[in-house]
Amino acid sequence: MAYKIAILISGDGSNMLNILEAYKKGQIKSKIVTIVSNNPNSKGLKKAKKYGVITKVINSKDFEYLLSLHLSKYKVNFICLAGFMKILSKKFLEGWEKKIINIHPSLLPAFKGLDTHKRALKMKVKYSGCTIHFVNNKLDSGEIIDQEIVKVLDSDNKNSLKKKILMKEHKLYIRVIKKLEKSNE
Ligand code: GRF
């Protein structure tokens, strides 16, 4: 099934731009309807505007209420979180079961939460990677949909690891969207 997708971001938005690019090239069937950020200074948002997609900043204590209004206005039926740094409440998640996915830069269930790469390096892991999972009301704990693995080298630091994993994230996000489109046909 082709979805009507909203992508929620807070920062650079490289995953979001990669999904927009895939959409533009017709690599995914779903439509990217809107990009929403809770951060008015999100770099990604400015870049998204160039694609002519509807962008929206919601920087308010009523974030979820305003988000719901925005999503219904554009008939969004699927949400991709991509570097979105706000936790969605249990109340908001009701009705969106298996309709919200998130990308996390580790091989979950390892290294949930923040500072993932720093902690992975400290533990001297030999492999790390990224995970896309359905969002539930526990942080980075929903059902895993798919993962990509990278080898961690002795020479890696936080930045090199982040860069390597981000490249895999881009690949993974498109693969997962295609997989979900197919499984819902
Ligand atoms: C990614 O590493 C993602 O896994 C994590 O936040 C980062 C966002 O990167 N949740 P970008 O904003 O997509 O460039």
PDB file of C-alpha atoms and ligand atoms in Angstrom:
ATOM      1  CA  MET A   1       0.000   0.000   0.000  1.00  0.00           C
ATOM      2  CA  ALA A   2       1.227   3.445  -0.802  1.00  0.00           C
ATOM      3  CA  TYR A   3       1.148   5.589   2.316  1.00  0.00           C
ATOM      4  CA  LYS A   4       0.728   9.284   2.846  1.00  0.00           C
ATOM      5  CA  ILE A   5       3.810   9.945   4.913  1.00  0.00           C
ATOM      6  CA  ALA A   6       4.847  12.693   7.305  1.00  0.00           C
ATOM      7  CA  ILE A   7       8.523  12.786   8.259  1.00  0.00           C
ATOM      8  CA  LEU A   8       9.313  14.234  11.680  1.00  0.00           C
ATOM      9  CA  ILE A   9      12.769  15.690  12.252  1.00  0.00           C
ATOM     10  CA  SER A  10      14.662  17.854  14.723  1.00  0.00           C
ATOM     11  CA  GLY A  11      18.083  18.355  13.176  1.00  0.00           C
ATOM     12  CA  ASP A  12      20.135  17.879  10.004  1.00  0.00           C
ATOM     13  CA  GLY A  13      17.531  15.786   8.254  1.00  0.00           C
ATOM     14  CA  SER A  14      19.850  13.716   6.067  1.00  0.00           C
ATOM     15  CA  ASN A  15      17.553  10.667   6.351  1.00  0.00           C
ATOM     16  CA  MET A  16      14.552  12.833   5.542  1.00  0.00           C
ATOM     17  CA  LEU A  17      16.276  14.317   2.464  1.00  0.00           C
ATOM     18  CA  ASN A  18      17.247  10.847   1.329  1.00  0.00           C
ATOM     19  CA  ILE A  19      13.615   9.688   1.569  1.00  0.00           C
ATOM     20  CA  LEU A  20      12.463  12.807  -0.302  1.00  0.00           C
ATOM     21  CA  GLU A  21      15.016  12.065  -3.002  1.00  0.00           C
ATOM     22  CA  ALA A  22      13.774   8.457  -3.334  1.00  0.00           C
ATOM     23  CA  TYR A  23      10.205   9.752  -3.545  1.00  0.00           C
ATOM     24  CA  LYS A  24      11.170  12.257  -6.251  1.00  0.00           C
ATOM     25  CA  LYS A  25      12.866   9.515  -8.248  1.00  0.00           C
ATOM     26  CA  GLY A  26       9.820   7.251  -7.932  1.00  0.00           C
ATOM     27  CA  GLN A  27      11.742   4.654  -5.922  1.00  0.00           C
ATOM     28  CA  ILE A  28       8.994   4.440  -3.324  1.00  0.00           C
ATOM     29  CA  LYS A  29       5.253   4.325  -3.984  1.00  0.00           C
ATOM     30  CA  SER A  30       4.247   6.335  -0.948  1.00  0.00           C
ATOM     31  CA  LYS A  31       3.803  10.066  -1.053  1.00  0.00           C
ATOM     32  CA  ILE A  32       5.820  12.325   1.231  1.00  0.00           C
ATOM     33  CA  VAL A  33       3.103  14.742   2.192  1.00  0.00           C
ATOM     34  CA  THR A  34       4.780  16.891   4.821  1.00  0.00           C
ATOM     35  CA  ILE A  35       7.913  17.429   6.871  1.00  0.00           C
ATOM     36  CA  VAL A  36       7.411  18.522  10.467  1.00  0.00           C
ATOM     37  CA  SER A  37      10.046  19.780  12.880  1.00  0.00           C
ATOM     38  CA  ASN A  38       9.790  20.684  16.547  1.00  0.00           C
ATOM     39  CA  ASN A  39      12.950  22.756  16.096  1.00  0.00           C
ATOM     40  CA  PRO A  40      12.670  26.035  14.160  1.00  0.00           C
ATOM     41  CA  ASN A  41      16.445  25.957  13.563  1.00  0.00           C
ATOM     42  CA  SER A  42      16.463  22.491  12.059  1.00  0.00           C
ATOM     43  CA  LYS A  43      18.847  22.610   9.092  1.00  0.00           C
ATOM     44  CA  GLY A  44      16.888  19.907   7.295  1.00  0.00           C
ATOM     45  CA  LEU A  45      13.747  21.972   7.138  1.00  0.00           C
ATOM     46  CA  LYS A  46      15.329  24.667   4.974  1.00  0.00           C
ATOM     47  CA  LYS A  47      16.625  22.020   2.596  1.00  0.00           C
ATOM     48  CA  ALA A  48      13.210  20.291   2.435  1.00  0.00           C
ATOM     49  CA  LYS A  49      11.582  23.520   1.263  1.00  0.00           C
ATOM     50  CA  LYS A  50      13.582  23.262  -1.953  1.00  0.00           C
ATOM     51  CA  TYR A  51      11.658  20.085  -2.765  1.00  0.00           C
ATOM     52  CA  GLY A  52       8.396  21.966  -2.665  1.00  0.00           C
ATOM     53  CA  VAL A  53       7.047  19.738   0.093  1.00  0.00           C
ATOM     54  CA  ILE A  54       4.820  21.202   2.820  1.00  0.00           C
ATOM     55  CA  THR A  55       6.965  22.000   5.848  1.00  0.00           C
ATOM     56  CA  LYS A  56       5.780  22.888   9.307  1.00  0.00           C
ATOM     57  CA  VAL A  57       7.460  23.939  12.528  1.00  0.00           C
ATOM     58  CA  ILE A  58       5.592  23.093  15.705  1.00  0.00           C
ATOM     59  CA  ASN A  59       7.453  24.545  18.646  1.00  0.00           C
ATOM     60  CA  SER A  60       4.762  24.603  21.275  1.00  0.00           C
ATOM     61  CA  LYS A  61       3.718  22.960  24.523  1.00  0.00           C
ATOM     62  CA  ASP A  62       0.692  21.769  22.547  1.00  0.00           C
ATOM     63  CA  PHE A  63       2.969  19.966  20.114  1.00  0.00           C
ATOM     64  CA  GLU A  64       0.962  16.762  19.859  1.00  0.00           C
ATOM     65  CA  TYR A  65      -2.398  18.463  19.534  1.00  0.00           C
ATOM     66  CA  LEU A  66      -1.114  20.747  16.771  1.00  0.00           C
ATOM     67  CA  LEU A  67       0.643  17.833  15.106  1.00  0.00           C
ATOM     68  CA  SER A  68      -2.589  15.823  15.068  1.00  0.00           C
ATOM     69  CA  LEU A  69      -4.432  18.707  13.425  1.00  0.00           C
ATOM     70  CA  HIS A  70      -1.706  19.055  10.806  1.00  0.00           C
ATOM     71  CA  LEU A  71      -1.670  15.322  10.066  1.00  0.00           C
ATOM     72  CA  SER A  72      -5.443  15.120   9.663  1.00  0.00           C
ATOM     73  CA  LYS A  73      -5.467  18.196   7.445  1.00  0.00           C
ATOM     74  CA  TYR A  74      -3.150  16.412   4.998  1.00  0.00           C
ATOM     75  CA  LYS A  75      -4.654  12.933   5.551  1.00  0.00           C
ATOM     76  CA  VAL A  76      -1.330  11.490   6.695  1.00  0.00           C
ATOM     77  CA  ASN A  77      -1.572   7.782   7.534  1.00  0.00           C
ATOM     78  CA  PHE A  78       2.069   6.923   8.243  1.00  0.00           C
ATOM     79  CA  ILE A  79       4.862   8.665  10.176  1.00  0.00           C
ATOM     80  CA  CYS A  80       8.606   8.291   9.761  1.00  0.00           C
ATOM     81  CA  LEU A  81      10.738   9.618  12.609  1.00  0.00           C
ATOM     82  CA  ALA A  82      14.207  10.576  11.434  1.00  0.00           C
ATOM     83  CA  GLY A  83      16.374  12.259  14.024  1.00  0.00           C
ATOM     84  CA  PHE A  84      13.268  13.423  15.853  1.00  0.00           C
ATOM     85  CA  MET A  85      14.302  14.231  19.404  1.00  0.00           C
ATOM     86  CA  LYS A  86      10.959  14.395  21.149  1.00  0.00           C
ATOM     87  CA  ILE A  87       9.220  11.482  22.834  1.00  0.00           C
ATOM     88  CA  LEU A  88       5.630  10.951  21.700  1.00  0.00           C
ATOM     89  CA  SER A  89       3.161  10.248  24.494  1.00  0.00           C
ATOM     90  CA  LYS A  90       1.230   7.038  24.994  1.00  0.00           C
ATOM     91  CA  LYS A  91      -1.948   8.985  24.304  1.00  0.00           C
ATOM     92  CA  PHE A  92      -0.668  10.211  20.949  1.00  0.00           C
ATOM     93  CA  LEU A  93       0.527   6.751  19.955  1.00  0.00           C
ATOM     94  CA  GLU A  94      -2.952   5.259  20.432  1.00  0.00           C
ATOM     95  CA  GLY A  95      -4.422   4.882  16.998  1.00  0.00           C
ATOM     96  CA  TRP A  96      -0.987   4.929  15.342  1.00  0.00           C
ATOM     97  CA  GLU A  97      -0.017   1.373  16.227  1.00  0.00           C
ATOM     98  CA  LYS A  98       2.433   0.039  13.606  1.00  0.00           C
ATOM     99  CA  LYS A  99       2.036   3.281  11.713  1.00  0.00           C
ATOM    100  CA  ILE A 100       5.051   5.092  13.173  1.00  0.00           C
ATOM    101  CA  ILE A 101       8.626   3.978  12.594  1.00  0.00           C
ATOM    102  CA  ASN A 102      11.919   5.316  13.936  1.00  0.00           C
ATOM    103  CA  ILE A 103      15.546   4.937  12.970  1.00  0.00           C
ATOM    104  CA  HIS A 104      18.153   4.453  15.690  1.00  0.00           C
ATOM    105  CA  PRO A 105      21.931   4.401  15.134  1.00  0.00           C
ATOM    106  CA  SER A 106      22.724   1.139  16.917  1.00  0.00           C
ATOM    107  CA  LEU A 107      21.930  -2.525  16.717  1.00  0.00           C
ATOM    108  CA  LEU A 108      18.973  -2.475  19.069  1.00  0.00           C
ATOM    109  CA  PRO A 109      18.313  -3.626  21.704  1.00  0.00           C
ATOM    110  CA  ALA A 110      21.906  -2.484  22.388  1.00  0.00           C
ATOM    111  CA  PHE A 111      22.543   1.186  23.140  1.00  0.00           C
ATOM    112  CA  LYS A 112      19.081   2.661  23.385  1.00  0.00           C
ATOM    113  CA  GLY A 113      18.880   6.400  23.948  1.00  0.00           C
ATOM    114  CA  LEU A 114      21.459   9.112  23.372  1.00  0.00           C
ATOM    115  CA  ASP A 115      25.249   9.133  22.832  1.00  0.00           C
ATOM    116  CA  THR A 116      25.008   5.825  21.040  1.00  0.00           C
ATOM    117  CA  HIS A 117      28.320   5.904  19.183  1.00  0.00           C
ATOM    118  CA  LYS A 118      30.303   7.091  22.192  1.00  0.00           C
ATOM    119  CA  ARG A 119      28.921   4.264  24.312  1.00  0.00           C
ATOM    120  CA  ALA A 120      29.430   1.658  21.578  1.00  0.00           C
ATOM    121  CA  LEU A 121      33.084   2.700  21.203  1.00  0.00           C
ATOM    122  CA  LYS A 122      33.599   2.662  24.958  1.00  0.00           C
ATOM    123  CA  MET A 123      32.324  -0.916  25.076  1.00  0.00           C
ATOM    124  CA  LYS A 124      34.740  -1.779  22.254  1.00  0.00           C
ATOM    125  CA  VAL A 125      32.009  -3.403  20.176  1.00  0.00           C
ATOM    126  CA  LYS A 126      33.274  -5.001  16.980  1.00  0.00           C
ATOM    127  CA  TYR A 127      30.074  -4.381  15.071  1.00  0.00           C
ATOM    128  CA  SER A 128      27.485  -1.657  15.260  1.00  0.00           C
ATOM    129  CA  GLY A 129      24.828  -0.444  12.859  1.00  0.00           C
ATOM    130  CA  CYS A 130      21.333   0.918  12.700  1.00  0.00           C
ATOM    131  CA  THR A 131      17.813  -0.281  13.342  1.00  0.00           C
ATOM    132  CA  ILE A 132      14.358   0.685  12.166  1.00  0.00           C
ATOM    133  CA  HIS A 133      11.606  -0.235  14.584  1.00  0.00           C
ATOM    134  CA  PHE A 134       7.937   0.440  15.159  1.00  0.00           C
ATOM    135  CA  VAL A 135       7.428   3.085  17.802  1.00  0.00           C
ATOM    136  CA  ASN A 136       5.754   2.122  21.040  1.00  0.00           C
ATOM    137  CA  ASN A 137       5.598   3.907  24.375  1.00  0.00           C
ATOM    138  CA  LYS A 138       9.052   2.759  25.524  1.00  0.00           C
ATOM    139  CA  LEU A 139      12.151   4.465  24.171  1.00  0.00           C
ATOM    140  CA  ASP A 140      13.747   2.637  21.217  1.00  0.00           C
ATOM    141  CA  SER A 141      11.941  -0.547  22.230  1.00  0.00           C
ATOM    142  CA  GLY A 142       9.279  -1.267  19.612  1.00  0.00           C
ATOM    143  CA  GLU A 143       9.326  -4.283  17.324  1.00  0.00           C
ATOM    144  CA  ILE A 144      12.409  -4.338  15.110  1.00  0.00           C
ATOM    145  CA  ILE A 145      11.676  -4.214  11.387  1.00  0.00           C
ATOM    146  CA  ASP A 146      15.174  -4.365   9.920  1.00  0.00           C
ATOM    147  CA  GLN A 147      18.830  -3.583  10.618  1.00  0.00           C
ATOM    148  CA  GLU A 148      22.106  -2.818   8.847  1.00  0.00           C
ATOM    149  CA  ILE A 149      25.496  -3.744  10.264  1.00  0.00           C
ATOM    150  CA  VAL A 150      28.880  -1.978  10.103  1.00  0.00           C
ATOM    151  CA  LYS A 151      32.251  -3.224  11.280  1.00  0.00           C
ATOM    152  CA  VAL A 152      33.820  -1.044  13.942  1.00  0.00           C
ATOM    153  CA  LEU A 153      37.545  -0.545  13.386  1.00  0.00           C
ATOM    154  CA  ASP A 154      40.150   0.249  16.047  1.00  0.00           C
ATOM    155  CA  SER A 155      40.776   3.478  14.171  1.00  0.00           C
ATOM    156  CA  ASP A 156      37.119   4.567  14.390  1.00  0.00           C
ATOM    157  CA  ASN A 157      36.087   7.567  16.439  1.00  0.00           C
ATOM    158  CA  LYS A 158      32.644   8.995  17.156  1.00  0.00           C
ATOM    159  CA  ASN A 159      32.538  10.952  13.907  1.00  0.00           C
ATOM    160  CA  SER A 160      33.794   8.242  11.588  1.00  0.00           C
ATOM    161  CA  LEU A 161      31.376   5.747  13.108  1.00  0.00           C
ATOM    162  CA  LYS A 162      28.489   8.177  12.844  1.00  0.00           C
ATOM    163  CA  LYS A 163      29.306   8.799   9.185  1.00  0.00           C
ATOM    164  CA  LYS A 164      29.578   5.105   8.322  1.00  0.00           C
ATOM    165  CA  ILE A 165      26.313   4.279  10.069  1.00  0.00           C
ATOM    166  CA  LEU A 166      24.472   7.230   8.547  1.00  0.00           C
ATOM    167  CA  MET A 167      25.255   5.903   5.070  1.00  0.00           C
ATOM    168  CA  LYS A 168      23.719   2.583   6.067  1.00  0.00           C
ATOM    169  CA  GLU A 169      20.739   4.368   7.625  1.00  0.00           C
ATOM    170  CA  HIS A 170      19.898   5.995   4.298  1.00  0.00           C
ATOM    171  CA  LYS A 171      19.921   2.637   2.554  1.00  0.00           C
ATOM    172  CA  LEU A 172      17.937   0.966   5.318  1.00  0.00           C
ATOM    173  CA  TYR A 173      15.175   3.573   5.467  1.00  0.00           C
ATOM    174  CA  ILE A 174      14.291   3.171   1.791  1.00  0.00           C
ATOM    175  CA  ARG A 175      14.415  -0.607   2.044  1.00  0.00           C
ATOM    176  CA  VAL A 176      12.069  -0.604   5.025  1.00  0.00           C
ATOM    177  CA  ILE A 177       9.545   1.755   3.422  1.00  0.00           C
ATOM    178  CA  LYS A 178       9.469  -0.488   0.343  1.00  0.00           C
ATOM    179  CA  LYS A 179       9.096  -3.579   2.531  1.00  0.00           C
ATOM    180  CA  LEU A 180       6.161  -2.073   4.462  1.00  0.00           C
ATOM    181  CA  GLU A 181       4.490  -0.872   1.268  1.00  0.00           C
ATOM    182  CA  LYS A 182       4.705  -4.431  -0.024  1.00  0.00           C
ATOM    183  CA  SER A 183       3.520  -6.138   3.127  1.00  0.00           C
ATOM    184  CA  ASN A 184       0.398  -3.986   3.118  1.00  0.00           C
ATOM    185  CA  GLU A 185      -0.569  -4.557  -0.510  1.00  0.00           C
TER     186      GLU A 185
HETATM  187  C1  GRF B   1      20.513   9.471  12.875  1.00  0.00           C
HETATM  188  O1  GRF B   1      21.725   8.898  13.268  1.00  0.00           O
HETATM  189  C2  GRF B   1      19.348   8.686  13.422  1.00  0.00           C
HETATM  190  O2  GRF B   1      19.607   7.332  13.534  1.00  0.00           O
HETATM  191  C3  GRF B   1      19.187   9.276  14.791  1.00  0.00           C
HETATM  192  O3  GRF B   1      19.448  10.650  14.625  1.00  0.00           O
HETATM  193  C4  GRF B   1      20.298  10.842  13.493  1.00  0.00           C
HETATM  194  C5  GRF B   1      19.590  11.775  12.575  1.00  0.00           C
HETATM  195  O4  GRF B   1      20.355  12.106  11.454  1.00  0.00           O
HETATM  196  N1  GRF B   1      17.880   8.983  15.316  1.00  0.00           N
HETATM  197  P1  GRF B   1      19.692  12.979  10.281  1.00  0.00           P
HETATM  198  O5  GRF B   1      18.998  14.142  10.948  1.00  0.00           O
HETATM  199  O6  GRF B   1      18.744  12.102   9.543  1.00  0.00           O
HETATM  200  O7  GRF B   1      20.859  13.431   9.448  1.00  0.00           O
END
